[in-house]
Coordinates of C-alpha atoms in Angstrom, one line a residue:
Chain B
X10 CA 25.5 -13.8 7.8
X11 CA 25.1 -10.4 6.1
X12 CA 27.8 -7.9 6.0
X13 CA 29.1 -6.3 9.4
X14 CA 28.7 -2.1 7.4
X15 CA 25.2 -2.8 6.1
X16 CA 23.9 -4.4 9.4
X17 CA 25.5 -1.1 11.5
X18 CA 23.9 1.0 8.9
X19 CA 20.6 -0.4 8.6
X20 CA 20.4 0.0 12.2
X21 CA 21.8 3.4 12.5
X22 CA 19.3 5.0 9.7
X23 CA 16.1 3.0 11.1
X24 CA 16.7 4.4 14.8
X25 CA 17.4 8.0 12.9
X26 CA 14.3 7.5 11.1
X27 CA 12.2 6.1 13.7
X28 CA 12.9 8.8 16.4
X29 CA 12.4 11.5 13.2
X30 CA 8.9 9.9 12.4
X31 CA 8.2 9.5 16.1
X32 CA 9.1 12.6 17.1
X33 CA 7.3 14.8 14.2
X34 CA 3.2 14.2 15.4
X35 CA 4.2 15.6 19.2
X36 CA 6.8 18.4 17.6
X37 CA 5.0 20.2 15.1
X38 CA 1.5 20.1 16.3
X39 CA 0.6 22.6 18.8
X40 CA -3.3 21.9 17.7
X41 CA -2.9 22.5 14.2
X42 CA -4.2 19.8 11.9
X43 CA -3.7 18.1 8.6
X44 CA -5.6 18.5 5.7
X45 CA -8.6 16.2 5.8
X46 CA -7.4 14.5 2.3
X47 CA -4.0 14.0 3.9
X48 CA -5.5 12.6 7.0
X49 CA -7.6 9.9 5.4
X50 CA -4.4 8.7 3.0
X51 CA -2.5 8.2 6.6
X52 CA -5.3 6.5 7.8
X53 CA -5.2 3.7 5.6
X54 CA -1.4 3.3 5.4
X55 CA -1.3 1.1 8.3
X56 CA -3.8 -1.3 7.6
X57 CA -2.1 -1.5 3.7
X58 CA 1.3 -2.2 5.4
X59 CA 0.1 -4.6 8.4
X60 CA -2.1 -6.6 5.8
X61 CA 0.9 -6.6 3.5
X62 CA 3.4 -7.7 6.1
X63 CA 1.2 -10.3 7.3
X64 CA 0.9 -12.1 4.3
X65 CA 4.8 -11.4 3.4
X66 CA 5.8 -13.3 6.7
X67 CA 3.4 -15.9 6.2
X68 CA 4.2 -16.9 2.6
X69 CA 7.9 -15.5 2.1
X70 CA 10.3 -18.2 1.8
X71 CA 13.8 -16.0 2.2
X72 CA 14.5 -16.0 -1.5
X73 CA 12.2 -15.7 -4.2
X74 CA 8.9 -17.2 -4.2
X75 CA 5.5 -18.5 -2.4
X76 CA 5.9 -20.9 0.4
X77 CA 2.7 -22.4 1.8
X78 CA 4.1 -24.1 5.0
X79 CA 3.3 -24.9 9.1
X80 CA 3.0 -20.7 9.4
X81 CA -0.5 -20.9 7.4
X82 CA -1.9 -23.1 10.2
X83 CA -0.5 -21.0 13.1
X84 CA -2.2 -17.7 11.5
X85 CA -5.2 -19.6 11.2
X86 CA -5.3 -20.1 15.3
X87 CA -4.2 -16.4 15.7
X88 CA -7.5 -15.0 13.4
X89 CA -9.7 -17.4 15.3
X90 CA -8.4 -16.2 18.9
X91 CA -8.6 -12.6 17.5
X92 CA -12.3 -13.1 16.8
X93 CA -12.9 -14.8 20.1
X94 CA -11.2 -11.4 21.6
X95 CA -8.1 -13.3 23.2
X96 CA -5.2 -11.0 24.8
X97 CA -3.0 -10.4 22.1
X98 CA 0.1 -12.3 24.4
X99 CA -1.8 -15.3 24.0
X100 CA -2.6 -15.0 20.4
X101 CA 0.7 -14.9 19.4
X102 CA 1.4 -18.2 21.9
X103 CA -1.0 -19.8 20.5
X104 CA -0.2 -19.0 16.6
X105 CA 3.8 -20.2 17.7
X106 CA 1.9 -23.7 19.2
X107 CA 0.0 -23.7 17.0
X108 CA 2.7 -23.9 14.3
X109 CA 4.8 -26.3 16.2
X110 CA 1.6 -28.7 16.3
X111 CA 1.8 -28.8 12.7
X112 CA 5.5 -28.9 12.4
X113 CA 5.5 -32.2 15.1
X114 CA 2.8 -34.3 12.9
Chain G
X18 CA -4.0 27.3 30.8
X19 CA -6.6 24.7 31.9
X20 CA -6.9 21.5 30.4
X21 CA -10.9 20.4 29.6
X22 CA -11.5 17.2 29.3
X23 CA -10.7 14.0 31.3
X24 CA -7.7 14.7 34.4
X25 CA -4.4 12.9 33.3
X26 CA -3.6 9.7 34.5
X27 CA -0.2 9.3 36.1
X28 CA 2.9 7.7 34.9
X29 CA 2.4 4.7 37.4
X30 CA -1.2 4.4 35.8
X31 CA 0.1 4.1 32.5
X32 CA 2.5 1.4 33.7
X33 CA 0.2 -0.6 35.5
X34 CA -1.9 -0.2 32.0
X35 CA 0.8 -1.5 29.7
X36 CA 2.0 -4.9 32.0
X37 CA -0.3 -7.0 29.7
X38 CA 1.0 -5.6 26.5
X39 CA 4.5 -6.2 28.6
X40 CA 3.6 -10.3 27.6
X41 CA 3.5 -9.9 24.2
X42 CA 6.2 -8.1 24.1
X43 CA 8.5 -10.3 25.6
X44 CA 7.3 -13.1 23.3
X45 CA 7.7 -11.2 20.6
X46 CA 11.4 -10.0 21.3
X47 CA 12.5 -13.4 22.4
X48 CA 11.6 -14.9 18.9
X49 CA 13.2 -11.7 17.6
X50 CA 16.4 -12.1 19.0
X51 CA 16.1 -15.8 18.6
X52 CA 15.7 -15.4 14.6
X53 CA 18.0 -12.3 14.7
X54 CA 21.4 -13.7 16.0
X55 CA 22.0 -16.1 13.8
X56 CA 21.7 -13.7 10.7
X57 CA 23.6 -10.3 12.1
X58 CA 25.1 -11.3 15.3
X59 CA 24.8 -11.1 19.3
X60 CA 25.2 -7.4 19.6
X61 CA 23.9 -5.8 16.5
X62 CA 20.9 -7.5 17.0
X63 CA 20.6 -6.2 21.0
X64 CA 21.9 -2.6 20.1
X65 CA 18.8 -2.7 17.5
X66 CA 16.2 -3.9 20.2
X67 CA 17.9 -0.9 22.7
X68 CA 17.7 2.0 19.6
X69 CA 15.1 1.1 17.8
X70 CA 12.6 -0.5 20.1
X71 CA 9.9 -1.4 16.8
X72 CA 9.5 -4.9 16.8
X73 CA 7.7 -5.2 13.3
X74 CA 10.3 -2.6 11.7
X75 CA 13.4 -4.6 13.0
X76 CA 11.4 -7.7 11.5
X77 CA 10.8 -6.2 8.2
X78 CA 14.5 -4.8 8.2
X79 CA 16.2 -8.0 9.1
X80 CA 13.9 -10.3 6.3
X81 CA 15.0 -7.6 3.7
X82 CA 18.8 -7.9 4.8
X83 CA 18.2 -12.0 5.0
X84 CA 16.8 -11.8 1.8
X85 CA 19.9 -10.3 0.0
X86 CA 18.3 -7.2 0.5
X87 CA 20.6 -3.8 -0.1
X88 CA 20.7 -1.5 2.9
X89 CA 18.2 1.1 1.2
X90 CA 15.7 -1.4 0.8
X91 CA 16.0 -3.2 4.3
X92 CA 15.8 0.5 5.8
X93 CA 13.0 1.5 3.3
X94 CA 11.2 -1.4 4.6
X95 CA 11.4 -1.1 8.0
X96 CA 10.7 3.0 7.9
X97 CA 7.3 2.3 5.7
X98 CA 6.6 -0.3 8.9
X99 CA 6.9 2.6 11.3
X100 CA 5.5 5.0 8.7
X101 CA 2.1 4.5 10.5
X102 CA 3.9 6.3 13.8
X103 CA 3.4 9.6 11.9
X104 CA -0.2 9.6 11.6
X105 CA -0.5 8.2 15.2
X106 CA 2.3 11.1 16.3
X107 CA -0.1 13.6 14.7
X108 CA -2.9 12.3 16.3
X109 CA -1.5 11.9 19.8
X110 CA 0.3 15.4 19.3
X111 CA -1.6 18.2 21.1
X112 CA -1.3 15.5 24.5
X113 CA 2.4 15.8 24.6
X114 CA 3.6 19.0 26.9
X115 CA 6.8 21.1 27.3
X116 CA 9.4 22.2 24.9
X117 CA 10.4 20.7 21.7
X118 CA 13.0 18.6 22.7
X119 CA 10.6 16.8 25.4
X120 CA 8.0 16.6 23.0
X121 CA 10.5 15.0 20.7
X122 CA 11.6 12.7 23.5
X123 CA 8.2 11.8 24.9
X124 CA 7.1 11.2 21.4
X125 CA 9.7 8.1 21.1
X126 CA 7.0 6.6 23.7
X127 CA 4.7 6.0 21.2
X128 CA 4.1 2.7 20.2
X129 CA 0.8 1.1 18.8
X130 CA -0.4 -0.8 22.2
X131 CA 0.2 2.2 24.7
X132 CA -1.1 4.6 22.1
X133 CA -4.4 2.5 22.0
X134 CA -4.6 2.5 25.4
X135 CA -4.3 6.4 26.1
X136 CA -7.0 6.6 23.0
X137 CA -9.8 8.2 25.6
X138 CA -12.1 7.7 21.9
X139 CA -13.0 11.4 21.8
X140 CA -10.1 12.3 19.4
X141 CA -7.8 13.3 22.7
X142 CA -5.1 11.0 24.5
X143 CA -4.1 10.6 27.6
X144 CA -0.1 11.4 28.1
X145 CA 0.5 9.1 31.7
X146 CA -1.1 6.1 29.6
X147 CA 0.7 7.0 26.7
X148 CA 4.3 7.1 28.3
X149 CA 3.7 4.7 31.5
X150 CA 2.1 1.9 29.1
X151 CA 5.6 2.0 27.1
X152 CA 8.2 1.5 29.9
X153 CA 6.9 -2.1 30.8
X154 CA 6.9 -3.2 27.3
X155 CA 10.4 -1.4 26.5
X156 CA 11.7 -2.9 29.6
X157 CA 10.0 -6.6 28.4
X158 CA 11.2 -5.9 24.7
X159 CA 15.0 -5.6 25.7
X160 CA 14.7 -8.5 28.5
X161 CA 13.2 -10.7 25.9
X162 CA 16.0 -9.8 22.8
X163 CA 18.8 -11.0 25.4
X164 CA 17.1 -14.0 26.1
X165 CA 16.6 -15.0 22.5
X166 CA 19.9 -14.0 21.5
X167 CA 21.3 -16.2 24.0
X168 CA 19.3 -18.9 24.5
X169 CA 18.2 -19.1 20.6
X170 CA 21.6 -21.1 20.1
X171 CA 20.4 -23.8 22.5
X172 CA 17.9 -24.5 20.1
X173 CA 18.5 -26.7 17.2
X174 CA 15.9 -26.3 15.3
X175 CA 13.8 -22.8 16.8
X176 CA 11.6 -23.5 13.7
X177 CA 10.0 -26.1 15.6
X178 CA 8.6 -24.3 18.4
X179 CA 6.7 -22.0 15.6
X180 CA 8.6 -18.7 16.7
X181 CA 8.3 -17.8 12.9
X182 CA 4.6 -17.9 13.2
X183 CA 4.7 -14.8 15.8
X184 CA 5.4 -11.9 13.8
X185 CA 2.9 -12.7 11.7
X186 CA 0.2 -13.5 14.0
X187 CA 1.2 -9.9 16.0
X188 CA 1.0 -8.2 12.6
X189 CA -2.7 -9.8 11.9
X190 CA -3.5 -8.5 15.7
X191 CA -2.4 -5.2 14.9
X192 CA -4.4 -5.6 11.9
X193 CA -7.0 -6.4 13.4
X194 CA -7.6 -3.8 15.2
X195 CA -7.2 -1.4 12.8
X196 CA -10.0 -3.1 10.5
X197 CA -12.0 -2.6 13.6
X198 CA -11.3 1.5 13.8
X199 CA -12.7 1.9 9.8
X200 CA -13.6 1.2 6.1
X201 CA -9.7 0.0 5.8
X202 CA -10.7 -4.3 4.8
X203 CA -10.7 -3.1 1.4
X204 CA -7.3 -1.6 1.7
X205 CA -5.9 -4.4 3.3
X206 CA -7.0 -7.3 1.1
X207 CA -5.9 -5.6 -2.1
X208 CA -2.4 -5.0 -0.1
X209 CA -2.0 -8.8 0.4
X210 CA -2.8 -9.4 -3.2
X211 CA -0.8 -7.0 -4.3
X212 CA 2.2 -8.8 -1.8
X213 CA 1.3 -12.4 -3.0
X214 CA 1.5 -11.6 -6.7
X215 CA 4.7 -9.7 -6.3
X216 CA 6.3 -11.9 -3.7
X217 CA 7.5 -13.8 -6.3
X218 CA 8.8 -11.5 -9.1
X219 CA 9.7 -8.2 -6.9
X220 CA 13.0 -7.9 -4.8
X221 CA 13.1 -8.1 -0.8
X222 CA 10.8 -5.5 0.9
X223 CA 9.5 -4.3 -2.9
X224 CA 6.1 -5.7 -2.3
X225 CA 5.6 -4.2 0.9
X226 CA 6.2 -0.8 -0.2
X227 CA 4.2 -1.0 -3.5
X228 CA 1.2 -2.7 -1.1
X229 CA 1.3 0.7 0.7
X230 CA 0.0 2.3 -2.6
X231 CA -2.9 1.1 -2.0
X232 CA -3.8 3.6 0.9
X233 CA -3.9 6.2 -1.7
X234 CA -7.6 4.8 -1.8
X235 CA -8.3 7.6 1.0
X236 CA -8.1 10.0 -1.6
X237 CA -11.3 9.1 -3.2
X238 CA -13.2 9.8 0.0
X239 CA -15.2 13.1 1.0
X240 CA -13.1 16.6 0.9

């Protein structure tokens, strides 16, 4: 259990944040445009942190460390559903069955 | 002023538009809250769901905070998650209407399904799509946290259903289709190296934020 202040703040400053960085695109631009440099930086910041994330919640462990475990196999059916262009609810059933497959034998 | 381009859709087009992303929400926010409790508590983790409403940022957050985590580096985490909300925000701008406070408060409607979905692929978006497509899956996301808060402590063992495989697989999805939209594989696999090799050696969240460096590749493209 982590402690009561930090979860209340974590939560607090990621809703302030979120609404800030939400709120900025629809705010400020009244069809003005950032600089193309800018633009193609942005552009590439969410495939860096997706890719990143996937492989941290595949392979993190909750400490330190590399943990190759059931969560390989169920990311394995998600990429193989995502290339046969299944509905994104069903990927993320099957990657969870998938998993639990694994986990059972 | 006239708008060119395309006639809106309505608000009840939008939310017949977002009912399949509604799914995958609720799946999503069940394993959340089902993961969730047990580490911060019944209502933290609902209050988050309700003022947040950013299922791979509350993820990120919480695995930071599991981890031993400080508060800076669980909210750093979760922020560079929803960092990608900015470009989409600036993207998605000139479609949002009114004063500054609505824009600001129609803006908190985007999220990346129902942003994809009012993508009309000519560089403008469609507002109805944008805001209708949200309300199912916001309505889904907070049905789902309650039910994993509360029915998470009937399971034992929710590791064996594979809940922890889902944030990952929504992440790769998400991915996925961002692979799709450009030159970004590069950027991606050198992100998960960078994550594996620091995973181990790097505090909570750490690699995640360093693996966002490597979007700084867009630099080296055209003026």
């Amino acid at each position: 259990m982590v402690s009561t202040a930090n979860i209340w703040t974590t939560i607090a400053v990621l809703c302030v944040g979120t609404v800030a960085i939400k709120a900025s695109g629809p705010v400020s631009l009244g069809g003005r445009q950032l600089p193309q440099r800018a633009t193609h930086v942005i552009a590439l910041v969410a495939p860096a942190v997706l890719a990143s994330l996937v492989a941290y919640e595949t392979f993190a462990n909750g400490s330190d460390g590399i943990t190759v475990d059931a969560r390989v196999v169920g990311l394995a059916a998600a990429a193989i559903a995502l290339t046969l262009r299944v509905p994104i609810a069903f990927v993320v059933i099957l990657a969870a069955a998938a998993t639990a497959l694994a986990r059972a034998l | 002023m006239s708008e060119p381009g395309p006639p809106q859709s309505s608000i009840r087009d939008g939310v017949r538009a977002g009912m399949p992303f509604a799914f995958a929400s609720f799946a999503l926010s069940v394993s959340f809250g089902v993961v969730a409790q047990p580490l911060i508590g019944t209502w933290p983790t609902i209050v988050m769901s309700v003022i947040v409403f950013a299922g791979a940022a509350q993820a990120a957050s919480l695995s930071v905070l599991a981890a031993g985590g400080a508060v800076p580096a669980a909210v750093i985490a979760g922020l560079l998650v929803n960092a990608r909300f900015l470009p989409m925000g600036f993207a998605s701008g000139p479609a949002f209407r009114g004063r500054k406070l609505k824009r600001a408060v129609d803006g908190q409607a985007i999220v990346d399904a129902s942003w994809a979905v009012s993508s009309r692929g000519d560089g403008t978006f469609d507002r109805g799509l944008l805001i209708g497509g949200t309300i199912p899956q916001y309505i889904a996301w907070q049905l789902g946290t309650i039910i994993g808060v509360f029915g998470g402590s009937l399971l034992s063992h929710p590791d064996r259903l594979g809940l922890d495989a889902i944030f990952p697989a929504f992440y790769l999805a998400l991915l996925f289709h961002e692979i799709r939209r450009g030159e970004a594989l590069g950027v991606a696999l050198a992100a998960v190296a960078i994550t594996l090799v620091l995973l181990p050696v790097a505090p909570a969240g750490v690699p995640v934020v360093v693996a966002s460096l490597t979007a700084l590749w867009g630099l080296r493209r055209g003026w």
